[in-house]
CSV table of C-alpha atoms in Angstrom, one decimal:
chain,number,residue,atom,x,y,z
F,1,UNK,CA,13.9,-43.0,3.4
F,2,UNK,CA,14.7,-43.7,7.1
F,3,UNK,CA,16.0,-46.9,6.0
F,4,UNK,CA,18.3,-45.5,3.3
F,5,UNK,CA,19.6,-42.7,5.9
F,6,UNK,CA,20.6,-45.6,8.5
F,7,UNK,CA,22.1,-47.7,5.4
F,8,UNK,CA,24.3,-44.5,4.3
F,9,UNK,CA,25.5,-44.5,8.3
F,10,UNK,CA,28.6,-47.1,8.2
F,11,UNK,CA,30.0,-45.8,5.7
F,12,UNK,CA,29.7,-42.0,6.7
F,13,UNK,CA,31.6,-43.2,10.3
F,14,UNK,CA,33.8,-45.2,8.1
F,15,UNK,CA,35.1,-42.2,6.3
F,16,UNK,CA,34.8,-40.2,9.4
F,17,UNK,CA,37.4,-42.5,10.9
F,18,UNK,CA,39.8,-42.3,8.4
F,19,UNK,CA,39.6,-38.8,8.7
F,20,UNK,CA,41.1,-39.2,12.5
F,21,UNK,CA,44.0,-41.0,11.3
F,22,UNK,CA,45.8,-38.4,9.2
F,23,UNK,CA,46.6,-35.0,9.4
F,24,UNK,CA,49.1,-34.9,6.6
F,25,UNK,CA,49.3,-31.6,4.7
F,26,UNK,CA,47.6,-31.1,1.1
F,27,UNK,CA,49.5,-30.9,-1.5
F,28,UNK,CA,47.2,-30.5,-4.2
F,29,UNK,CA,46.5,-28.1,-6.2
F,30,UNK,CA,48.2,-24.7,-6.4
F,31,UNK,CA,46.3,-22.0,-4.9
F,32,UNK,CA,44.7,-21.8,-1.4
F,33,UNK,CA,43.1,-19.7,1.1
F,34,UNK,CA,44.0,-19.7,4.6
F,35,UNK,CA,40.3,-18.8,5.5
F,36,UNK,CA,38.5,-21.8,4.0
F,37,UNK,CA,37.9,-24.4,6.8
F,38,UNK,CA,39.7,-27.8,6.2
F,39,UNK,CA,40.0,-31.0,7.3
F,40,UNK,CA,43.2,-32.6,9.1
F,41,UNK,CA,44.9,-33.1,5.9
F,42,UNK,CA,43.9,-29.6,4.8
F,43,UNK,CA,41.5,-30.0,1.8
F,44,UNK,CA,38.8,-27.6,1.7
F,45,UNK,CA,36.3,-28.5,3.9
F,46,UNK,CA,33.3,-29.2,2.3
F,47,UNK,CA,31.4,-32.0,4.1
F,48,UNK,CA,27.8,-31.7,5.7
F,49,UNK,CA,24.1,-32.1,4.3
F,50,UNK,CA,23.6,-28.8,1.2
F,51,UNK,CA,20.3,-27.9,-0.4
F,52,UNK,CA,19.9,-27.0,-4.0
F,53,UNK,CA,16.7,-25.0,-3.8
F,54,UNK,CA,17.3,-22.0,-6.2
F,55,UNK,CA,14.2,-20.4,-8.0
F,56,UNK,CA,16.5,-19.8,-10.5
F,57,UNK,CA,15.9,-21.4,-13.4
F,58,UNK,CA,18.1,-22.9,-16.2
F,59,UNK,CA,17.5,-20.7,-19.1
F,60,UNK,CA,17.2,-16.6,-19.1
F,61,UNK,CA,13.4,-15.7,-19.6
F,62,UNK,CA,12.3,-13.8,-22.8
F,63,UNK,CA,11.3,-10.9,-20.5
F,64,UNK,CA,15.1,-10.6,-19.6
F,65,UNK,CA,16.7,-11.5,-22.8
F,66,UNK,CA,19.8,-9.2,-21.8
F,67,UNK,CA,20.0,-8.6,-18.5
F,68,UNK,CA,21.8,-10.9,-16.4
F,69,UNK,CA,21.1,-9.8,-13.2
F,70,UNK,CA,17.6,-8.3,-11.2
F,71,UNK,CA,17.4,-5.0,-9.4
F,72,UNK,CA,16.7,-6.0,-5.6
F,73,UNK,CA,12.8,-4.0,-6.8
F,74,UNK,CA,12.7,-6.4,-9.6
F,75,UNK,CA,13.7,-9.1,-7.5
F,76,UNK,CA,10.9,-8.4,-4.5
F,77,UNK,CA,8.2,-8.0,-7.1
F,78,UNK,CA,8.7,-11.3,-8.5
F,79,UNK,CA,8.9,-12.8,-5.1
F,80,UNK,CA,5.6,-11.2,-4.3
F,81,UNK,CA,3.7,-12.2,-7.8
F,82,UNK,CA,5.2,-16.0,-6.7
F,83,UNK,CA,3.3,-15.9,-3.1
F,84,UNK,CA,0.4,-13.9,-4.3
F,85,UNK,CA,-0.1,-16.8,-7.0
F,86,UNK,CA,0.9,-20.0,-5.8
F,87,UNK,CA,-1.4,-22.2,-4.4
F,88,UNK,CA,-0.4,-25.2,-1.8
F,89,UNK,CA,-3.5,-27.0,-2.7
F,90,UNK,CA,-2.5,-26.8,-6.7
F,91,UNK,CA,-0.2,-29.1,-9.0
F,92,UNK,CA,3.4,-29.0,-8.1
F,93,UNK,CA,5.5,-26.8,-9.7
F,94,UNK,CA,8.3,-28.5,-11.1
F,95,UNK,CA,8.4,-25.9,-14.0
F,96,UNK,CA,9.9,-22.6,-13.8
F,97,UNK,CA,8.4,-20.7,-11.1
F,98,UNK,CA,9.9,-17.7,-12.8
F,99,UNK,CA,8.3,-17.8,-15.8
F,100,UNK,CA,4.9,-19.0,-14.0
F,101,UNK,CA,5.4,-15.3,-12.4
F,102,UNK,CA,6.7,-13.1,-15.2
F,103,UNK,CA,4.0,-15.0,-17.4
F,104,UNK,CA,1.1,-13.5,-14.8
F,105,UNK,CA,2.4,-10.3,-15.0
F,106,UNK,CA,2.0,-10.1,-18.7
F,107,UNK,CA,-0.6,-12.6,-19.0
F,108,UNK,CA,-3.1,-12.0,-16.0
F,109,UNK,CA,-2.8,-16.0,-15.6
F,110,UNK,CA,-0.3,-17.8,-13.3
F,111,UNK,CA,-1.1,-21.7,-15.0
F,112,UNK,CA,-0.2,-23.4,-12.5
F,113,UNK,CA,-0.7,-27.0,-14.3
F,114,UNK,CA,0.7,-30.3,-14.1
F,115,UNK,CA,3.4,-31.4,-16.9
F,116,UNK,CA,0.8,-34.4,-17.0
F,117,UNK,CA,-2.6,-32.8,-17.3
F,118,UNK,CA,-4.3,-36.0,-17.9
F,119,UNK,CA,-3.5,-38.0,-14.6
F,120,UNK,CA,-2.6,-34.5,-12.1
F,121,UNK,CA,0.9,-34.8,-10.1
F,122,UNK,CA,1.7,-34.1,-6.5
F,123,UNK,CA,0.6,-30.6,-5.1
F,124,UNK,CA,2.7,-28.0,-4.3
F,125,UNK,CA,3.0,-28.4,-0.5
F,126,UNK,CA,5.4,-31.2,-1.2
F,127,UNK,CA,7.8,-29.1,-2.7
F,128,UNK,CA,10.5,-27.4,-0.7
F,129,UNK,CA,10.6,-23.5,0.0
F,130,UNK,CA,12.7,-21.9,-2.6
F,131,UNK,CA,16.2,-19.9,-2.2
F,132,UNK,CA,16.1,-16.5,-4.2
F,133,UNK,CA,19.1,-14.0,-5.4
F,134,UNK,CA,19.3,-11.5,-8.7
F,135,UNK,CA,20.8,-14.1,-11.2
F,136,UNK,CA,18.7,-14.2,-14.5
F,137,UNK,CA,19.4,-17.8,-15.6
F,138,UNK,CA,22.0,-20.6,-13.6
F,139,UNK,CA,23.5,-21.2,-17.2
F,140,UNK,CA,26.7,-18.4,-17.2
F,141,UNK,CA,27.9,-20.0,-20.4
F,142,UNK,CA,27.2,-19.5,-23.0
F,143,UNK,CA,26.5,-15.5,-21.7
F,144,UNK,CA,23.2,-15.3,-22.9
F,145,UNK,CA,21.9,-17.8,-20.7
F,146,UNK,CA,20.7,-20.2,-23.2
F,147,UNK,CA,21.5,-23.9,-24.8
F,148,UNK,CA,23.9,-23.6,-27.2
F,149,UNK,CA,22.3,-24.7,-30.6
F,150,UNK,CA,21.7,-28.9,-31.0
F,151,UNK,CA,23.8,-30.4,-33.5
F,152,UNK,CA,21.8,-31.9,-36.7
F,153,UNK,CA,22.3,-35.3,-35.5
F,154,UNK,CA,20.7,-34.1,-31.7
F,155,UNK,CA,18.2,-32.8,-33.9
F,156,UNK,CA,17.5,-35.9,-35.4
F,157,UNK,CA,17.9,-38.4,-32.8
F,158,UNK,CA,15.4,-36.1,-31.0
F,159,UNK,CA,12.9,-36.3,-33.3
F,160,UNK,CA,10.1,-39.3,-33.5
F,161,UNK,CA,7.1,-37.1,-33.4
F,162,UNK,CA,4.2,-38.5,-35.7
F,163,UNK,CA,6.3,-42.1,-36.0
F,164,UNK,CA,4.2,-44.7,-35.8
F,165,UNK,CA,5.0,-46.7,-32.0
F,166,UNK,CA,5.6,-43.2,-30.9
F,167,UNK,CA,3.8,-41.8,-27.7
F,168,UNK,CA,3.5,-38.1,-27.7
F,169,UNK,CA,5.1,-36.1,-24.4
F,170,UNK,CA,2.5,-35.7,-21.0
F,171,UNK,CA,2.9,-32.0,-21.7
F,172,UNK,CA,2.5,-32.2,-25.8
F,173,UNK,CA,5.8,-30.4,-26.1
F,174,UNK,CA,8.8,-32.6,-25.4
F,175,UNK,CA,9.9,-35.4,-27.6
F,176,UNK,CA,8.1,-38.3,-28.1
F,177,UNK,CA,9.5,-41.6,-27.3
F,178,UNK,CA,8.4,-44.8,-28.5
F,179,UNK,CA,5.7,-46.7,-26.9
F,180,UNK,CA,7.0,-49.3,-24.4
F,181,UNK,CA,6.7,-53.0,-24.6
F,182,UNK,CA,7.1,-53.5,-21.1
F,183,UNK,CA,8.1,-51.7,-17.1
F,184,UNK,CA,11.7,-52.5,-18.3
F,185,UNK,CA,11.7,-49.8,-21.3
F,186,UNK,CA,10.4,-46.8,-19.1
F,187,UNK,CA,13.4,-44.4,-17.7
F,188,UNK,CA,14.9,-45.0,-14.7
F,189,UNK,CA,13.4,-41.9,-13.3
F,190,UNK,CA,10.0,-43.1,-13.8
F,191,UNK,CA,10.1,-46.4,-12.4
F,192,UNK,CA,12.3,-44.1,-9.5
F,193,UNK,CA,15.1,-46.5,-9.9
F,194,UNK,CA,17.8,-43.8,-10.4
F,195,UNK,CA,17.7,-40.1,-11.7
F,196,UNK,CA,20.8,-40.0,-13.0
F,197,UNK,CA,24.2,-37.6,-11.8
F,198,UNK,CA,24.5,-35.7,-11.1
F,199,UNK,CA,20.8,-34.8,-10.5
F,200,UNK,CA,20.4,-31.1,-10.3
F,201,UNK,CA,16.8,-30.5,-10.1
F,202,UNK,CA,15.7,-28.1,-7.7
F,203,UNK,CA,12.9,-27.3,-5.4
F,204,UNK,CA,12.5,-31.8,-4.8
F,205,UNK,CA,14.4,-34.2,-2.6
F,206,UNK,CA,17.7,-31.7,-4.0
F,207,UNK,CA,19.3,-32.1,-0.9
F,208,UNK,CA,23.3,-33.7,-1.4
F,209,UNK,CA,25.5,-35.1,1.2
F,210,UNK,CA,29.5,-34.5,1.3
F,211,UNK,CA,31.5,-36.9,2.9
F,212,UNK,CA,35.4,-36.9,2.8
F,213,UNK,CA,38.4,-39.0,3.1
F,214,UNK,CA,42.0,-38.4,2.3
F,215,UNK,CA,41.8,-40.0,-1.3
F,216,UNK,CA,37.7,-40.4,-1.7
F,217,UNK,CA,34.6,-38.4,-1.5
F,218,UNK,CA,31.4,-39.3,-1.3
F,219,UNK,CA,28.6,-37.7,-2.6
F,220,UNK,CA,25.2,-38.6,-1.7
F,221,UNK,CA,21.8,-37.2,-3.7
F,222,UNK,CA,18.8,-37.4,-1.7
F,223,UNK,CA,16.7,-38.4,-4.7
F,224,UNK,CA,16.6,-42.4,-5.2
F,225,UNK,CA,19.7,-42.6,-2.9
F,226,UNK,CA,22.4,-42.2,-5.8
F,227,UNK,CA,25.6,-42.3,-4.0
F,228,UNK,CA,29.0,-41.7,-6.1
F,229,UNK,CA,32.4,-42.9,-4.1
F,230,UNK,CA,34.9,-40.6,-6.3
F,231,UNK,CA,38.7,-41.5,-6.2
F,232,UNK,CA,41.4,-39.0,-5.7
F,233,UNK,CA,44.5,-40.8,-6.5
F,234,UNK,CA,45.0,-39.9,-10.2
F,235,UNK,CA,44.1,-43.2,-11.6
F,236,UNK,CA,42.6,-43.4,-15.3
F,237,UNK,CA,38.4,-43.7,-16.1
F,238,UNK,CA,37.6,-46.9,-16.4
F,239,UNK,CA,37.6,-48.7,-20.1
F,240,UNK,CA,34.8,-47.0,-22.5
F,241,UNK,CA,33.3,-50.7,-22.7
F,242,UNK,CA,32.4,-50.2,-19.3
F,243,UNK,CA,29.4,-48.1,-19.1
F,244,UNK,CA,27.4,-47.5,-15.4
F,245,UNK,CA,24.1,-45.6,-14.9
F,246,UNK,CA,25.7,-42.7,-12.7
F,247,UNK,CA,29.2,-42.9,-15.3
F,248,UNK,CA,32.5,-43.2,-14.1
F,249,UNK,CA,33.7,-40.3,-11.7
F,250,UNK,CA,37.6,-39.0,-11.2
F,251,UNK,CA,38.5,-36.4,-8.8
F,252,UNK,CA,41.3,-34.0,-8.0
F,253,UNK,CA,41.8,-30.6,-6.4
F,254,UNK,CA,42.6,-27.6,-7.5
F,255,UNK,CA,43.3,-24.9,-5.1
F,256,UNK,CA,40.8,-25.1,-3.0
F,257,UNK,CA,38.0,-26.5,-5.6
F,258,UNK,CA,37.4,-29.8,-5.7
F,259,UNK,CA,36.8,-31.1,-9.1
F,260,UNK,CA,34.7,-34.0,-10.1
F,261,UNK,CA,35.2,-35.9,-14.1
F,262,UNK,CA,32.3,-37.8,-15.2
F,263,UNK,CA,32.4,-40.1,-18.4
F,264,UNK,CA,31.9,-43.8,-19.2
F,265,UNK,CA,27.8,-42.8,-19.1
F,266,UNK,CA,25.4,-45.7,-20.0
F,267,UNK,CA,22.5,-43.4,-20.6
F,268,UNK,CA,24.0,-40.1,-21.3
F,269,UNK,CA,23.7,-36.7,-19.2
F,270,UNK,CA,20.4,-34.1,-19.8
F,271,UNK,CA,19.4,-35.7,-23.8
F,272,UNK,CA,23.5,-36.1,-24.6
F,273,UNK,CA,24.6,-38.9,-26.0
F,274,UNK,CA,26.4,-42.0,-23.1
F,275,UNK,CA,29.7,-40.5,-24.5
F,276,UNK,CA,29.6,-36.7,-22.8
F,277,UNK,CA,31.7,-35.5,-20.4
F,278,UNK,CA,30.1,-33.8,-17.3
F,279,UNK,CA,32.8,-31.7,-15.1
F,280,UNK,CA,31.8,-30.2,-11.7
F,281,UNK,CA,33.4,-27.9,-9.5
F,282,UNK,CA,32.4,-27.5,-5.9
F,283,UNK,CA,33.9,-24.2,-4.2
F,284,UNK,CA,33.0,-23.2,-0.8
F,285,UNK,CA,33.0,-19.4,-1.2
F,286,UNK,CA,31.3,-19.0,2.6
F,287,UNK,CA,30.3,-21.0,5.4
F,288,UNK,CA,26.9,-21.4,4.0
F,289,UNK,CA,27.4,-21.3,0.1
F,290,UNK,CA,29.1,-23.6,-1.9
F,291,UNK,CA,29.4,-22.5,-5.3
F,292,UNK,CA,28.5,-25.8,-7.9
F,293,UNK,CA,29.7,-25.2,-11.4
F,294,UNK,CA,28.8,-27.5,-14.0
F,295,UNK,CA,30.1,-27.9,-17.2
F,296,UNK,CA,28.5,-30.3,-20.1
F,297,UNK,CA,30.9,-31.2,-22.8
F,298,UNK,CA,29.6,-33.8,-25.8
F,299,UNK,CA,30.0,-32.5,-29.6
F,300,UNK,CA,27.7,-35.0,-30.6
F,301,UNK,CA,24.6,-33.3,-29.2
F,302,UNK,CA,25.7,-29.1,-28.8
F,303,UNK,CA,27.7,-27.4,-30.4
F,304,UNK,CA,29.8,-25.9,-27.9
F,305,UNK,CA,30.2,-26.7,-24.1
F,306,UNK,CA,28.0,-25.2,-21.9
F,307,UNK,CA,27.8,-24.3,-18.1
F,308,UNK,CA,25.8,-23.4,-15.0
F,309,UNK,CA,26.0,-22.8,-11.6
F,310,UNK,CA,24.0,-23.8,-9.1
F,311,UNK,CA,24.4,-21.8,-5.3
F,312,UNK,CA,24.4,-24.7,-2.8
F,313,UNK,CA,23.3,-23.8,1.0
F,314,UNK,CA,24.0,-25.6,4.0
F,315,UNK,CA,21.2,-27.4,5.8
F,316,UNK,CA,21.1,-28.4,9.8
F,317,UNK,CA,19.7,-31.9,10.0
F,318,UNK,CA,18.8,-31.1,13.4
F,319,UNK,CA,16.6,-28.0,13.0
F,320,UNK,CA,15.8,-28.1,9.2
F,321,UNK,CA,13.1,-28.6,6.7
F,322,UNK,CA,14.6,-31.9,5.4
F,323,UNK,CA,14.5,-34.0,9.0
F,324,UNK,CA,10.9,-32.5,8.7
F,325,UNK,CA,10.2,-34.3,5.4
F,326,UNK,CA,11.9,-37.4,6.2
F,327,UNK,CA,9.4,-37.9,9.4
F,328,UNK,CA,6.6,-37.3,7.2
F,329,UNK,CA,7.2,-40.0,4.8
F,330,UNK,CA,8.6,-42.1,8.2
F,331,UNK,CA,5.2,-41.6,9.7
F,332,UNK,CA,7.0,-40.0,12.6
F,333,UNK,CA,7.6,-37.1,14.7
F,334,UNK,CA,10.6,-35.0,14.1
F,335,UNK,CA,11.6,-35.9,17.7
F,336,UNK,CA,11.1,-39.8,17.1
F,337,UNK,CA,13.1,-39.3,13.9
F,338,UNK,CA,16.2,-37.3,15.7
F,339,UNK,CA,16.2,-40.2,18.6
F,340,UNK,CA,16.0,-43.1,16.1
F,341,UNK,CA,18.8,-41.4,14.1
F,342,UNK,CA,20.7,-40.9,17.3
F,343,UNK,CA,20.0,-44.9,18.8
F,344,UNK,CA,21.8,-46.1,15.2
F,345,UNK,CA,24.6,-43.8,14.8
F,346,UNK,CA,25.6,-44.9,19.1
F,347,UNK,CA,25.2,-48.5,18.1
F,348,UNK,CA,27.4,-48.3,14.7
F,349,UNK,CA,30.0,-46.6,17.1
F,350,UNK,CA,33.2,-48.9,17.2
F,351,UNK,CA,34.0,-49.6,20.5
């Protein structure tokens, strides 16, 4: 990880100095604010290191089947059913903490189990503290917080289950997927070569880094190091033969939202097919918060777009959680790790 931040250096300062050179008003988009910070060209500012930690999770819970938002009372219980439960020691929850919780209360029983039962899975100390607020689901489209229905040929192309050359799910819930010959038919995820993007995953190495230029922005997911270098100059996707692992990415403005166009997948986004079209909108609505709207468009797997909205919140690599975690797996201290970071980015100054 310490190697990958010190690779990702250059070409931060190499942006950064492009930055210096212009100071040329924006004229993109239509409508802006004159409190949103911005750079010397005037595009929202939206630069700097941002942590998608939400507790929120995807889908609206049973227990809340109409009700988009929590009562702060509701919201504090849940908190406190979460801390009274979770243990440190136990499997790591990458399921929905949420449901863990509102499960216990019904239940008695907060199952705290690995998705793979049979081998375990890392513990929960490794997984970051989480950011709360009232939302009932991140999906706000469509309104009842759910996955729009799968078409009939999702349905199908999801299916496999009792095929022979099948291997059932860790969990026994998901789909199967047949058994493979070799390292080179796992996922990408599981041989930690790339998780795809964009990777929204909470609670994990969900940190992202913003960097911009003039006519580029870079966005940079912690998780296996998946940078995207998005053009701004209105040029067309590349050809559909041309298919990449993270897609092809576009970006304009509007306003002061800066919106990112993602086709020309290879593997497809979240089970759609490599055809989809994946639109995000980042809008910084405070210093802190930038609000990260999704929207998922492929007709071949739902039957309508859908969307969600993920609250982003802005980390100090100096003081936070995240330096913290990169000394660990550095086998350093926080302050050998600050130093080391500050020796490379002196000697990659240009003179």
């Amino acid at each position: 990880l310490l190697a990958a931040l010190i690779v990702w250096l250059p070409f931060a300062i190499a942006l950064l100095a492009g930055q210096a050179q212009s100071s040329a008003a924006n004229t993109k988009g239509t409508t802006k604010s004159e409190t949103v910070a911005r750079t010397p060209w005037g595009d929202p500012d939206l630069q700097g290191v941002w942590s998608n930690n939400s507790v929120t999770p995807m889908t609206r819970p049973t227990q809340w089947k109409d009700k988009e938002r929590l009562t702060e009372a509701e919201l504090k219980e849940l908190q406190m059913l979460v801390a009274k439960n979770a243990d440190d020691g136990g499997d790591a929850i990458f399921q929905s903490q949420v449901q863990l919780a509102l499960d216990a209360k019904e239940k008695g029983k907060f199952n705290q189990t690995s998705y793979d039962p049979t081998t375990g899975n890392y513990n929960q100390f490794w997984m970051a503290g989480r950011d709360w607020d009232t939302r009932t689901s991140l999906i706000i489209d469509p309104p009842n917080g759910q996955f729009p229905p799968m078409t009939a040929e999702a349905q199908q192309r999801r299916g496999g289950r009792g095929v022979p050359g099948f291997v059932p799910s860790g969990d026994g819930g998901g789909p199967s997927r047949r058994r493979p010959a070799g390292p080179e038919d796992l996922p990408l995820g599981e041989r930690c070569v790339s998780f795809g993007a964009p990777r929204t995953g909470a609670g994990y190495n969900s940190y992202l880094q913003i960097v911009q230029a003039e006519n580029e922005v870079a966005v940079l997911q912690e998780m296996a190091h998946d940078a995207r270098i998005v053009r701004l100059d209105n040029q067309p996707h590349l050809p559909g033969t041309v298919r990449q692992w993270l897609g092809d990415s576009r970006g304009h403005y509007e306003g002061d939202t800066l919106v990112l166009e993602t086709t020309n997948y290879r593997d497809g986004f979240m089970g759609s097919t490599r055809d989809v079209r994946v639109t995000e909108r980042f809008t910084r609505v405070s210093h802190d918060f930038i609000n990260w709207v999704i929207t998922v468009d492929d007709p071949k797997t739902w039957t309508q777009p859908w969307t969600y909205m993920i609250r982003l919140k802005r980390e100090d690599l100096e003081d936070g959680v995240e330096l913290e975690r990169l000394a660990r797996a550095a086998n350093l201290s926080p302050s050998e790790l600050r130093d080391r970071f500050r020796h490379s980015l002196d000697s990659l100054q240009p003179p």
